PDB file of C-alpha atoms in Angstrom:
ATOM      1  CA  MET A   1      -8.970  12.452  17.470  1.00 39.00           C
ATOM      2  CA  SER A   2      -7.318  12.867  14.323  1.00 51.00           C
ATOM      3  CA  ALA A   3      -3.518  12.068  14.059  1.00 54.00           C
ATOM      4  CA  GLY A   4      -1.214  14.761  16.096  1.00 46.00           C
ATOM      5  CA  LYS A   5      -3.742  14.756  18.807  1.00 56.00           C
ATOM      6  CA  THR A   6      -2.272  11.225  20.185  1.00 65.00           C
ATOM      7  CA  PHE A   7       1.366  11.646  19.085  1.00 82.00           C
ATOM      8  CA  PRO A   8       2.128  13.958  15.965  1.00 88.00           C
ATOM      9  CA  LEU A   9       3.053  11.152  13.876  1.00 92.00           C
ATOM     10  CA  ASN A  10       6.311  13.536  12.113  1.00 92.00           C
ATOM     11  CA  GLN A  11       7.761  12.960  15.507  1.00 93.00           C
ATOM     12  CA  PHE A  12       8.901   9.532  14.297  1.00 95.00           C
ATOM     13  CA  GLY A  13      11.561  11.021  12.244  1.00 95.00           C
ATOM     14  CA  ILE A  14      13.294  11.614  15.293  1.00 96.00           C
ATOM     15  CA  ALA A  15      14.385   7.810  15.750  1.00 96.00           C
ATOM     16  CA  PHE A  16      14.685   8.162  11.880  1.00 97.00           C
ATOM     17  CA  GLY A  17      16.956  11.124  11.728  1.00 97.00           C
ATOM     18  CA  LEU A  18      19.452   9.658  14.484  1.00 97.00           C
ATOM     19  CA  SER A  19      19.445   6.127  12.605  1.00 97.00           C
ATOM     20  CA  GLY A  20      20.750   8.131   9.608  1.00 97.00           C
ATOM     21  CA  LEU A  21      23.010  10.056  12.041  1.00 97.00           C
ATOM     22  CA  ALA A  22      24.438   6.651  13.470  1.00 97.00           C
ATOM     23  CA  GLY A  23      24.899   5.385   9.979  1.00 97.00           C
ATOM     24  CA  THR A  24      27.264   8.099   8.867  1.00 97.00           C
ATOM     25  CA  TRP A  25      28.991   7.259  11.901  1.00 97.00           C
ATOM     26  CA  THR A  26      29.619   3.550  10.860  1.00 96.00           C
ATOM     27  CA  ALA A  27      30.437   4.275   7.286  1.00 95.00           C
ATOM     28  CA  ALA A  28      32.866   7.254   8.413  1.00 95.00           C
ATOM     29  CA  GLY A  29      34.342   4.450  10.902  1.00 93.00           C
ATOM     30  CA  GLU A  30      34.755   2.054   8.155  1.00 90.00           C
ATOM     31  CA  LYS A  31      36.678   4.264   5.950  1.00 89.00           C
ATOM     32  CA  LEU A  32      38.371   5.914   9.201  1.00 90.00           C
ATOM     33  CA  GLY A  33      39.354   2.708  10.793  1.00 88.00           C
ATOM     34  CA  VAL A  34      37.829   4.069  13.834  1.00 85.00           C
ATOM     35  CA  ASP A  35      36.356   1.817  16.352  1.00 85.00           C
ATOM     36  CA  ALA A  36      32.616   1.183  16.101  1.00 90.00           C
ATOM     37  CA  ALA A  37      31.646   1.915  19.800  1.00 93.00           C
ATOM     38  CA  VAL A  38      30.289   5.712  18.782  1.00 92.00           C
ATOM     39  CA  ALA A  39      28.444   4.647  15.809  1.00 95.00           C
ATOM     40  CA  ASN A  40      27.030   1.744  17.852  1.00 96.00           C
ATOM     41  CA  ALA A  41      26.108   4.746  20.797  1.00 96.00           C
ATOM     42  CA  PHE A  42      23.703   6.399  17.818  1.00 97.00           C
ATOM     43  CA  TRP A  43      22.224   3.226  17.353  1.00 97.00           C
ATOM     44  CA  ILE A  44      21.504   2.545  20.464  1.00 97.00           C
ATOM     45  CA  LEU A  45      20.213   6.305  21.204  1.00 97.00           C
ATOM     46  CA  ALA A  46      18.235   5.824  17.756  1.00 97.00           C
ATOM     47  CA  ALA A  47      16.712   2.656  19.157  1.00 97.00           C
ATOM     48  CA  VAL A  48      15.699   4.051  22.270  1.00 97.00           C
ATOM     49  CA  ALA A  49      14.111   7.253  20.591  1.00 97.00           C
ATOM     50  CA  TRP A  50      12.213   4.595  18.533  1.00 97.00           C
ATOM     51  CA  ALA A  51      10.849   2.639  21.232  1.00 97.00           C
ATOM     52  CA  ILE A  52       9.552   5.588  22.969  1.00 96.00           C
ATOM     53  CA  SER A  53       8.045   7.465  19.903  1.00 95.00           C
ATOM     54  CA  VAL A  54       6.209   3.836  18.857  1.00 95.00           C
ATOM     55  CA  THR A  55       5.393   3.136  22.843  1.00 94.00           C
ATOM     56  CA  ARG A  56       3.733   6.885  23.010  1.00 92.00           C
ATOM     57  CA  TYR A  57       1.942   6.386  19.793  1.00 93.00           C
ATOM     58  CA  LEU A  58       0.536   3.215  20.717  1.00 92.00           C
ATOM     59  CA  LEU A  59      -0.908   3.942  24.088  1.00 90.00           C
ATOM     60  CA  GLY A  60      -2.547   7.117  22.782  1.00 88.00           C
ATOM     61  CA  ALA A  61      -3.997   5.145  19.744  1.00 83.00           C
ATOM     62  CA  ARG A  62      -5.541   2.535  21.844  1.00 77.00           C
ATOM     63  CA  SER A  63      -7.119   1.040  18.882  1.00 83.00           C
ATOM     64  CA  VAL A  64      -6.584  -0.076  15.218  1.00 86.00           C
ATOM     65  CA  ARG A  65      -9.665   1.868  13.798  1.00 87.00           C
ATOM     66  CA  GLN A  66      -7.303   4.885  15.150  1.00 87.00           C
ATOM     67  CA  ILE A  67      -4.472   3.832  13.901  1.00 88.00           C
ATOM     68  CA  VAL A  68      -6.054   3.316  10.743  1.00 87.00           C
ATOM     69  CA  ALA A  69      -7.674   7.276  10.496  1.00 88.00           C
ATOM     70  CA  ASP A  70      -4.343   8.097  11.360  1.00 90.00           C
ATOM     71  CA  LEU A  71      -2.856   6.739   8.325  1.00 89.00           C
ATOM     72  CA  GLY A  72      -5.546   8.533   6.548  1.00 89.00           C
ATOM     73  CA  HIS A  73      -4.486  12.317   7.794  1.00 90.00           C
ATOM     74  CA  PRO A  74      -4.115  13.780   4.616  1.00 89.00           C
ATOM     75  CA  VAL A  75      -1.287  15.482   6.268  1.00 91.00           C
ATOM     76  CA  LEU A  76       0.474  13.546   9.217  1.00 92.00           C
ATOM     77  CA  GLY A  77      -0.596  10.268   7.862  1.00 93.00           C
ATOM     78  CA  PRO A  78       2.496   9.674   5.785  1.00 94.00           C
ATOM     79  CA  PHE A  79       5.017  10.002   8.501  1.00 95.00           C
ATOM     80  CA  ALA A  80       3.328   6.621   9.869  1.00 94.00           C
ATOM     81  CA  ALA A  81       5.631   4.738   7.816  1.00 95.00           C
ATOM     82  CA  LEU A  82       8.980   6.532   9.163  1.00 96.00           C
ATOM     83  CA  ALA A  83       7.972   3.622  12.175  1.00 96.00           C
ATOM     84  CA  PRO A  84       8.368   0.366  10.326  1.00 97.00           C
ATOM     85  CA  VAL A  85      11.171   1.772   7.992  1.00 97.00           C
ATOM     86  CA  SER A  86      13.647   2.832  10.994  1.00 97.00           C
ATOM     87  CA  GLY A  87      12.663  -0.268  12.571  1.00 97.00           C
ATOM     88  CA  MET A  88      14.230  -1.842   9.397  1.00 98.00           C
ATOM     89  CA  LEU A  89      17.361   0.085   9.464  1.00 98.00           C
ATOM     90  CA  LEU A  90      18.084  -0.835  13.240  1.00 98.00           C
ATOM     91  CA  GLY A  91      17.451  -4.271  12.234  1.00 98.00           C
ATOM     92  CA  ALA A  92      19.843  -3.797   9.762  1.00 97.00           C
ATOM     93  CA  ARG A  93      21.894  -2.683  12.446  1.00 97.00           C
ATOM     94  CA  LEU A  94      21.622  -5.710  14.786  1.00 97.00           C
ATOM     95  CA  SER A  95      22.160  -8.276  11.963  1.00 97.00           C
ATOM     96  CA  HIS A  96      25.993  -7.381  12.518  1.00 95.00           C
ATOM     97  CA  TYR A  97      25.938  -8.371  15.874  1.00 96.00           C
ATOM     98  CA  ALA A  98      23.188 -11.115  16.098  1.00 97.00           C
ATOM     99  CA  PRO A  99      22.175 -12.158  12.531  1.00 97.00           C
ATOM    100  CA  THR A 100      19.348 -14.110  13.404  1.00 97.00           C
ATOM    101  CA  ALA A 101      17.466 -11.922  15.525  1.00 97.00           C
ATOM    102  CA  GLY A 102      18.355  -8.845  12.845  1.00 97.00           C
ATOM    103  CA  LYS A 103      17.450 -10.309   9.976  1.00 97.00           C
ATOM    104  CA  THR A 104      13.708 -11.167  12.090  1.00 98.00           C
ATOM    105  CA  VAL A 105      12.980  -7.553  12.982  1.00 98.00           C
ATOM    106  CA  VAL A 106      13.829  -6.644   9.699  1.00 98.00           C
ATOM    107  CA  VAL A 107      11.429  -9.075   7.631  1.00 98.00           C
ATOM    108  CA  VAL A 108       8.724  -8.058  10.405  1.00 98.00           C
ATOM    109  CA  MET A 109       9.450  -4.507   9.848  1.00 98.00           C
ATOM    110  CA  PHE A 110       9.450  -4.745   5.874  1.00 98.00           C
ATOM    111  CA  VAL A 111       6.220  -6.464   6.473  1.00 97.00           C
ATOM    112  CA  LEU A 112       4.570  -3.476   8.448  1.00 96.00           C
ATOM    113  CA  THR A 113       5.978  -1.310   5.850  1.00 96.00           C
ATOM    114  CA  ILE A 114       4.596  -2.805   2.924  1.00 95.00           C
ATOM    115  CA  ALA A 115       1.032  -3.041   4.831  1.00 94.00           C
ATOM    116  CA  VAL A 116       1.414   1.625   5.432  1.00 94.00           C
ATOM    117  CA  ALA A 117       2.350   1.337   1.674  1.00 94.00           C
ATOM    118  CA  THR A 118      -0.324  -0.354   0.426  1.00 94.00           C
ATOM    119  CA  ILE A 119      -2.780   1.364   2.430  1.00 91.00           C
ATOM    120  CA  PHE A 120      -1.408   5.287   1.327  1.00 92.00           C
ATOM    121  CA  VAL A 121      -1.215   3.864  -2.629  1.00 93.00           C
ATOM    122  CA  ARG A 122      -4.931   2.504  -2.495  1.00 92.00           C
ATOM    123  CA  LYS A 123      -6.084   5.711  -1.091  1.00 90.00           C
ATOM    124  CA  LEU A 124      -4.413   7.310  -3.696  1.00 90.00           C
ATOM    125  CA  MET A 125      -5.891   5.068  -6.378  1.00 91.00           C
ATOM    126  CA  LEU A 126      -9.318   5.584  -5.420  1.00 90.00           C
ATOM    127  CA  GLY A 127      -8.967   9.483  -5.765  1.00 85.00           C
ATOM    128  CA  GLY A 128     -10.695  12.939  -4.720  1.00 84.00           C
ATOM    129  CA  LEU A 129      -7.564  14.190  -2.883  1.00 87.00           C
ATOM    130  CA  ASP A 130      -6.881  17.539  -2.106  1.00 90.00           C
ATOM    131  CA  ILE A 131      -3.539  18.163  -4.287  1.00 92.00           C
ATOM    132  CA  ASP A 132      -2.269  21.696  -1.985  1.00 92.00           C
ATOM    133  CA  LYS A 133      -2.155  18.890   1.045  1.00 91.00           C
ATOM    134  CA  LEU A 134       0.249  16.945  -1.155  1.00 93.00           C
ATOM    135  CA  HIS A 135       3.853  17.812   0.711  1.00 95.00           C
ATOM    136  CA  PRO A 136       7.272  15.795   0.552  1.00 96.00           C
ATOM    137  CA  GLY A 137       6.453  13.363   3.147  1.00 95.00           C
ATOM    138  CA  TYR A 138       4.586  11.491   0.574  1.00 95.00           C
ATOM    139  CA  LEU A 139       7.476   9.894  -0.405  1.00 96.00           C
ATOM    140  CA  LEU A 140       8.091   8.445   2.410  1.00 96.00           C
ATOM    141  CA  PRO A 141       6.088   5.618   2.445  1.00 95.00           C
ATOM    142  CA  THR A 142       6.634   4.589  -0.792  1.00 93.00           C
ATOM    143  CA  VAL A 143      10.026   6.031  -2.174  1.00 97.00           C
ATOM    144  CA  ALA A 144      11.842   6.054   1.020  1.00 96.00           C
ATOM    145  CA  ALA A 145      10.322   2.617   2.104  1.00 96.00           C
ATOM    146  CA  GLY A 146      11.118   1.151  -1.289  1.00 97.00           C
ATOM    147  CA  LEU A 147      14.777   2.138  -1.219  1.00 97.00           C
ATOM    148  CA  ILE A 148      15.395   1.660   2.409  1.00 98.00           C
ATOM    149  CA  GLY A 149      13.770  -2.046   2.625  1.00 97.00           C
ATOM    150  CA  GLY A 150      16.164  -2.471  -0.355  1.00 97.00           C
ATOM    151  CA  GLN A 151      19.451  -1.468   1.686  1.00 97.00           C
ATOM    152  CA  SER A 152      18.086  -3.295   4.848  1.00 98.00           C
ATOM    153  CA  LEU A 153      16.759  -6.604   3.213  1.00 98.00           C
ATOM    154  CA  ALA A 154      20.631  -6.711   1.217  1.00 97.00           C
ATOM    155  CA  THR A 155      22.301  -6.152   4.627  1.00 96.00           C
ATOM    156  CA  VAL A 156      20.493  -9.247   5.962  1.00 97.00           C
ATOM    157  CA  GLY A 157      21.195 -11.723   2.864  1.00 95.00           C
ATOM    158  CA  LEU A 158      17.887 -11.399   1.234  1.00 97.00           C
ATOM    159  CA  HIS A 159      19.619  -9.738  -1.745  1.00 96.00           C
ATOM    160  CA  SER A 160      16.818 -10.740  -4.304  1.00 96.00           C
ATOM    161  CA  MET A 161      13.532  -8.722  -2.314  1.00 97.00           C
ATOM    162  CA  GLY A 162      15.988  -6.169  -1.862  1.00 97.00           C
ATOM    163  CA  ILE A 163      16.020  -5.636  -5.446  1.00 97.00           C
ATOM    164  CA  ALA A 164      11.718  -5.940  -5.449  1.00 97.00           C
ATOM    165  CA  SER A 165      11.706  -3.588  -3.162  1.00 97.00           C
ATOM    166  CA  PHE A 166      14.533  -1.003  -4.315  1.00 98.00           C
ATOM    167  CA  ALA A 167      12.815  -1.054  -7.886  1.00 97.00           C
ATOM    168  CA  VAL A 168       9.525  -0.456  -6.181  1.00 96.00           C
ATOM    169  CA  GLY A 169      10.799   2.647  -4.617  1.00 97.00           C
ATOM    170  CA  ILE A 170      12.203   3.926  -7.891  1.00 97.00           C
ATOM    171  CA  LEU A 171       9.408   3.407  -9.481  1.00 96.00           C
ATOM    172  CA  MET A 172       7.444   5.222  -6.677  1.00 96.00           C
ATOM    173  CA  TRP A 173       9.967   8.617  -7.251  1.00 97.00           C
ATOM    174  CA  LEU A 174       9.193   8.438 -10.878  1.00 95.00           C
ATOM    175  CA  LEU A 175       5.768   8.752 -10.568  1.00 94.00           C
ATOM    176  CA  LEU A 176       5.158  10.435  -7.282  1.00 95.00           C
ATOM    177  CA  GLY A 177       8.230  13.066  -7.677  1.00 95.00           C
ATOM    178  CA  ALA A 178       6.813  14.738 -10.973  1.00 95.00           C
ATOM    179  CA  ALA A 179       3.707  15.300  -8.865  1.00 95.00           C
ATOM    180  CA  LEU A 180       5.339  16.749  -6.025  1.00 95.00           C
ATOM    181  CA  THR A 181       7.232  18.985  -8.762  1.00 96.00           C
ATOM    182  CA  ALA A 182       4.275  20.315  -9.992  1.00 95.00           C
ATOM    183  CA  ARG A 183       2.637  20.838  -6.845  1.00 95.00           C
ATOM    184  CA  LEU A 184       5.268  22.700  -5.760  1.00 95.00           C
ATOM    185  CA  ALA A 185       5.718  25.019  -8.210  1.00 95.00           C
ATOM    186  CA  PHE A 186       2.139  25.471  -9.659  1.00 95.00           C
ATOM    187  CA  ARG A 187      -0.082  25.533  -6.386  1.00 94.00           C
ATOM    188  CA  PRO A 188       0.261  27.599  -3.183  1.00 94.00           C
ATOM    189  CA  SER A 189       3.413  27.704  -0.765  1.00 94.00           C
ATOM    190  CA  LEU A 190       3.465  24.861   1.467  1.00 94.00           C
ATOM    191  CA  PRO A 191       2.294  26.079   4.959  1.00 94.00           C
ATOM    192  CA  THR A 192       5.595  27.383   7.369  1.00 93.00           C
ATOM    193  CA  ALA A 193       5.405  23.764   8.843  1.00 92.00           C
ATOM    194  CA  LEU A 194       5.804  21.939   6.502  1.00 94.00           C
ATOM    195  CA  ILE A 195       8.554  23.791   4.181  1.00 96.00           C
ATOM    196  CA  PRO A 196      11.312  21.882   6.279  1.00 96.00           C
ATOM    197  CA  THR A 197      10.097  18.555   4.207  1.00 96.00           C
ATOM    198  CA  ILE A 198      11.308  20.057   1.234  1.00 96.00           C
ATOM    199  CA  ALA A 199      14.141  18.347   2.494  1.00 96.00           C
ATOM    200  CA  ILE A 200      12.878  15.132   1.762  1.00 96.00           C
ATOM    201  CA  PHE A 201      12.719  15.837  -1.938  1.00 95.00           C
ATOM    202  CA  ALA A 202      16.421  15.575  -1.931  1.00 95.00           C
ATOM    203  CA  ALA A 203      16.568  11.907  -0.234  1.00 96.00           C
ATOM    204  CA  PRO A 204      15.838   9.708  -2.925  1.00 97.00           C
ATOM    205  CA  PRO A 205      19.109   9.835  -5.046  1.00 97.00           C
ATOM    206  CA  ALA A 206      21.337   9.854  -1.946  1.00 97.00           C
ATOM    207  CA  VAL A 207      19.151   6.737  -0.070  1.00 97.00           C
ATOM    208  CA  GLY A 208      18.843   5.006  -3.713  1.00 97.00           C
ATOM    209  CA  GLY A 209      22.797   5.416  -4.079  1.00 97.00           C
ATOM    210  CA  ASN A 210      23.302   3.904  -0.539  1.00 97.00           C
ATOM    211  CA  ALA A 211      20.808   1.175  -1.447  1.00 97.00           C
ATOM    212  CA  TRP A 212      22.670   0.113  -4.612  1.00 97.00           C
ATOM    213  CA  PHE A 213      25.803   0.422  -2.975  1.00 96.00           C
ATOM    214  CA  ALA A 214      24.252  -2.325  -0.645  1.00 95.00           C
ATOM    215  CA  LEU A 215      22.496  -4.478  -3.580  1.00 96.00           C
ATOM    216  CA  SER A 216      25.665  -3.957  -6.025  1.00 93.00           C
ATOM    217  CA  GLY A 217      28.815  -3.330  -4.401  1.00 87.00           C
ATOM    218  CA  ARG A 218      29.914  -1.014  -7.532  1.00 86.00           C
ATOM    219  CA  THR A 219      29.860   2.272  -9.374  1.00 90.00           C
ATOM    220  CA  ASP A 220      28.207   1.506 -12.095  1.00 93.00           C
ATOM    221  CA  LEU A 221      26.632   3.221 -14.454  1.00 95.00           C
ATOM    222  CA  PHE A 222      23.385   3.628 -12.795  1.00 95.00           C
ATOM    223  CA  GLN A 223      25.339   4.803  -9.968  1.00 96.00           C
ATOM    224  CA  HIS A 224      26.745   7.477 -11.672  1.00 96.00           C
ATOM    225  CA  ALA A 225      23.116   8.375 -13.114  1.00 97.00           C
ATOM    226  CA  LEU A 226      22.130   8.101  -8.937  1.00 97.00           C
ATOM    227  CA  LEU A 227      25.155  10.702  -8.268  1.00 97.00           C
ATOM    228  CA  GLY A 228      24.352  12.856 -11.034  1.00 97.00           C
ATOM    229  CA  THR A 229      20.765  13.561  -9.502  1.00 97.00           C
ATOM    230  CA  PHE A 230      22.377  13.993  -6.269  1.00 97.00           C
ATOM    231  CA  VAL A 231      24.300  16.957  -6.695  1.00 97.00           C
ATOM    232  CA  LEU A 232      21.940  18.616  -8.498  1.00 97.00           C
ATOM    233  CA  LEU A 233      18.892  18.089  -5.717  1.00 96.00           C
ATOM    234  CA  ILE A 234      21.507  18.641  -3.105  1.00 96.00           C
ATOM    235  CA  LEU A 235      22.492  21.902  -5.143  1.00 97.00           C
ATOM    236  CA  VAL A 236      19.331  23.412  -4.221  1.00 96.00           C
ATOM    237  CA  GLN A 237      19.247  22.182  -0.947  1.00 96.00           C
ATOM    238  CA  LEU A 238      22.219  24.617  -0.041  1.00 96.00           C
ATOM    239  CA  ALA A 239      20.565  27.383  -1.715  1.00 97.00           C
ATOM    240  CA  LEU A 240      17.112  26.785   0.453  1.00 96.00           C
ATOM    241  CA  ILE A 241      19.294  27.312   3.679  1.00 96.00           C
ATOM    242  CA  PRO A 242      18.070  31.262   3.401  1.00 96.00           C
ATOM    243  CA  THR A 243      14.626  30.050   3.541  1.00 96.00           C
ATOM    244  CA  TYR A 244      14.978  27.351   6.108  1.00 96.00           C
ATOM    245  CA  ALA A 245      16.864  30.045   8.294  1.00 95.00           C
ATOM    246  CA  LYS A 246      13.905  32.489   8.365  1.00 95.00           C
ATOM    247  CA  LEU A 247      11.561  29.589   9.588  1.00 95.00           C
ATOM    248  CA  PRO A 248      11.050  29.617  13.453  1.00 94.00           C
ATOM    249  CA  PHE A 249      12.306  26.449  14.639  1.00 94.00           C
ATOM    250  CA  GLY A 250       9.980  23.408  15.846  1.00 92.00           C
ATOM    251  CA  LEU A 251      10.098  19.317  15.758  1.00 91.00           C
ATOM    252  CA  GLY A 252       9.445  19.743  11.869  1.00 92.00           C
ATOM    253  CA  PHE A 253      12.894  20.636  11.675  1.00 95.00           C
ATOM    254  CA  TRP A 254      13.766  16.494  11.807  1.00 95.00           C
ATOM    255  CA  ALA A 255      12.672  15.964   8.186  1.00 94.00           C
ATOM    256  CA  LEU A 256      16.161  17.686   7.607  1.00 95.00           C
ATOM    257  CA  THR A 257      18.087  15.124   9.207  1.00 96.00           C
ATOM    258  CA  PHE A 258      18.111  11.599   7.466  1.00 94.00           C
ATOM    259  CA  THR A 259      18.480  13.685   3.876  1.00 95.00           C
ATOM    260  CA  THR A 260      21.289  15.065   5.493  1.00 96.00           C
ATOM    261  CA  ALA A 261      22.839  11.704   7.278  1.00 97.00           C
ATOM    262  CA  ALA A 262      21.811  10.314   4.052  1.00 97.00           C
ATOM    263  CA  SER A 263      23.794  12.568   2.120  1.00 97.00           C
ATOM    264  CA  GLY A 264      26.375  12.308   3.991  1.00 97.00           C
ATOM    265  CA  THR A 265      26.748   8.434   4.047  1.00 97.00           C
ATOM    266  CA  TYR A 266      26.543   8.585   0.229  1.00 97.00           C
ATOM    267  CA  GLY A 267      29.563  10.922   0.250  1.00 96.00           C
ATOM    268  CA  ILE A 268      31.670   8.801   2.452  1.00 96.00           C
ATOM    269  CA  HIS A 269      30.890   5.420   0.229  1.00 95.00           C
ATOM    270  CA  TRP A 270      31.981   7.787  -2.893  1.00 95.00           C
ATOM    271  CA  LEU A 271      35.074   8.767  -1.054  1.00 93.00           C
ATOM    272  CA  THR A 272      35.425   5.024  -0.135  1.00 90.00           C
ATOM    273  CA  THR A 273      35.287   3.216  -3.084  1.00 90.00           C
ATOM    274  CA  SER A 274      36.389   6.316  -5.848  1.00 85.00           C
ATOM    275  CA  GLY A 275      39.743   6.559  -3.689  1.00 79.00           C
ATOM    276  CA  VAL A 276      39.811  10.423  -3.918  1.00 80.00           C
ATOM    277  CA  ALA A 277      42.881  12.363  -2.674  1.00 80.00           C
ATOM    278  CA  LEU A 278      42.560  13.494   0.673  1.00 84.00           C
ATOM    279  CA  GLY A 279      39.447  10.646   1.290  1.00 84.00           C
ATOM    280  CA  GLY A 280      39.693  10.654   5.255  1.00 90.00           C
ATOM    281  CA  VAL A 281      39.864  14.560   5.260  1.00 94.00           C
ATOM    282  CA  TRP A 282      37.108  14.795   3.432  1.00 94.00           C
ATOM    283  CA  THR A 283      35.115  12.324   5.231  1.00 95.00           C
ATOM    284  CA  VAL A 284      35.714  13.967   8.564  1.00 95.00           C
ATOM    285  CA  VAL A 285      34.417  17.109   7.092  1.00 96.00           C
ATOM    286  CA  ILE A 286      31.513  15.307   6.241  1.00 96.00           C
ATOM    287  CA  LEU A 287      30.929  13.618   9.294  1.00 96.00           C
ATOM    288  CA  ALA A 288      31.542  17.082  11.150  1.00 96.00           C
ATOM    289  CA  ALA A 289      29.379  18.925   8.901  1.00 96.00           C
ATOM    290  CA  VAL A 290      25.962  16.107   9.455  1.00 97.00           C
ATOM    291  CA  THR A 291      26.804  15.692  12.802  1.00 97.00           C
ATOM    292  CA  LEU A 292      27.008  19.360  14.106  1.00 97.00           C
ATOM    293  CA  LEU A 293      23.046  20.125  12.071  1.00 97.00           C
ATOM    294  CA  ILE A 294      21.772  17.232  13.716  1.00 97.00           C
ATOM    295  CA  GLY A 295      22.934  17.925  17.080  1.00 97.00           C
ATOM    296  CA  TRP A 296      22.015  21.414  16.367  1.00 97.00           C
ATOM    297  CA  ILE A 297      18.192  19.945  15.640  1.00 96.00           C
ATOM    298  CA  ALA A 298      18.413  17.943  18.541  1.00 96.00           C
ATOM    299  CA  VAL A 299      19.426  20.401  21.042  1.00 96.00           C
ATOM    300  CA  ARG A 300      17.009  23.194  19.889  1.00 95.00           C
ATOM    301  CA  SER A 301      14.152  20.416  20.298  1.00 95.00           C
ATOM    302  CA  ILE A 302      15.096  19.363  23.809  1.00 94.00           C
ATOM    303  CA  VAL A 303      14.954  23.082  24.473  1.00 94.00           C
ATOM    304  CA  LEU A 304      11.983  23.605  22.803  1.00 92.00           C
ATOM    305  CA  VAL A 305      10.356  21.033  24.562  1.00 89.00           C
ATOM    306  CA  THR A 306      11.752  21.849  28.293  1.00 89.00           C
ATOM    307  CA  VAL A 307       9.988  25.665  27.207  1.00 86.00           C
ATOM    308  CA  ASN A 308       6.737  24.133  26.170  1.00 79.00           C
ATOM    309  CA  ARG A 309       6.549  22.094  29.492  1.00 78.00           C
ATOM    310  CA  ARG A 310       7.254  25.370  31.758  1.00 76.00           C
ATOM    311  CA  LYS A 311       4.898  27.307  30.004  1.00 71.00           C
ATOM    312  CA  THR A 312       1.926  24.375  30.303  1.00 65.00           C
ATOM    313  CA  ALA A 313       2.562  24.198  33.883  1.00 63.00           C
ATOM    314  CA  LEU A 314       2.445  27.766  34.696  1.00 63.00           C
ATOM    315  CA  VAL A 315      -1.159  27.596  33.276  1.00 56.00           C
ATOM    316  CA  PRO A 316      -3.355  27.363  35.801  1.00 58.00           C
ATOM    317  CA  VAL A 317      -5.449  24.055  35.953  1.00 47.00           C
ATOM    318  CA  ALA A 318      -8.854  25.809  36.039  1.00 48.00           C
ATOM    319  CA  VAL A 319      -7.704  27.805  32.662  1.00 43.00           C
ATOM    320  CA  ARG A 320      -6.352  24.706  31.234  1.00 42.00           C
TER     321      ARG A 320
END
C-alpha cells in the first residue's frame, strides 16, 4: 500500500496550517494587547487536528515497514515531516504554561524531525530520483524543519541547539531552493494537484525571519536580508493568485495556509519592532487577511469532505 492510501500525508498540513494561524493570532495579540484566549483556542484546535491526523495515520499504517515506505514516497513522502514539525510548534506554545512538558514535547519532536530529515537527505544522496517528481514540498523535511526547529528550541531555552537547527535550515534552503527553481523553470509544469505547493517556495524567508526574531530578538543585517527576500517571493505569490484561482479546490490547498500564516506573523513582528505609524491598524488588516483565507480553506475543506462522504454513501455496496 503506497502513501496516500492509508492516510494522505499531505493532510498533516491541516494541523500545520492551523498552528501557523494560531501563531499569527498570538503575535497579533501581543501587538494589540489582546487577551490570549482566542489565540489559545486556535492552538487547541491545531492540537486536536494534529492528534486526529497522527492517530488516523498510525492506525492505517500499522507497521514500521509501512511508515518507512511512506517516507520514501517520491511525491507524498516529504509531507510526513509536518507531523513532528507541527508537534514542535505545539510544544513551544505549551511551554508558556507548562515549561517542562512543553520542552519535553519540543525535544522529542525535534528528534523525530531529525530522523525524518536524515532518511530524506540519505535518499537524496543516493540519487536515482526523478527530477520531475521534485516539488516545493521537498522543502518541508529540510528547510522548514530546520528553521522551525530553531524557533521552537529557542522558545524553550535551548538557544545553541536552536542556532544549529536554524543553520541547517538555511543550508538546505540554499541547496534545495536552487534545484527546485531549476525544476520549476525548465521541466514540465507541476501536476494540478501539486500547484498549491508553489506557495511553500515563498515560506523560507518568513519562517526564517520568525525564527531569527526568536533567536536574536533584534532587526539586524541578516534580518533585513530575509525581509528583502520575503518581499520578492510574496510579490510572486500575489502574481500567482490568478493561477491558484483557476484550480479545482482540493485538500492540497492547505499548502497555502502555513506560508500565509508565517508571512502574516513575520509582518506583525516587523510592525512591532520598527514602530511603523498605524502599526495597530496594519496588524488588524494582516490578521484579518490571514484568518479569512485560512478560514475559507477550512470551510471549503469541510464541504468537500462532506460531499464526498455523501457520494460514497450513495454508491451501492456491490459497486464498491
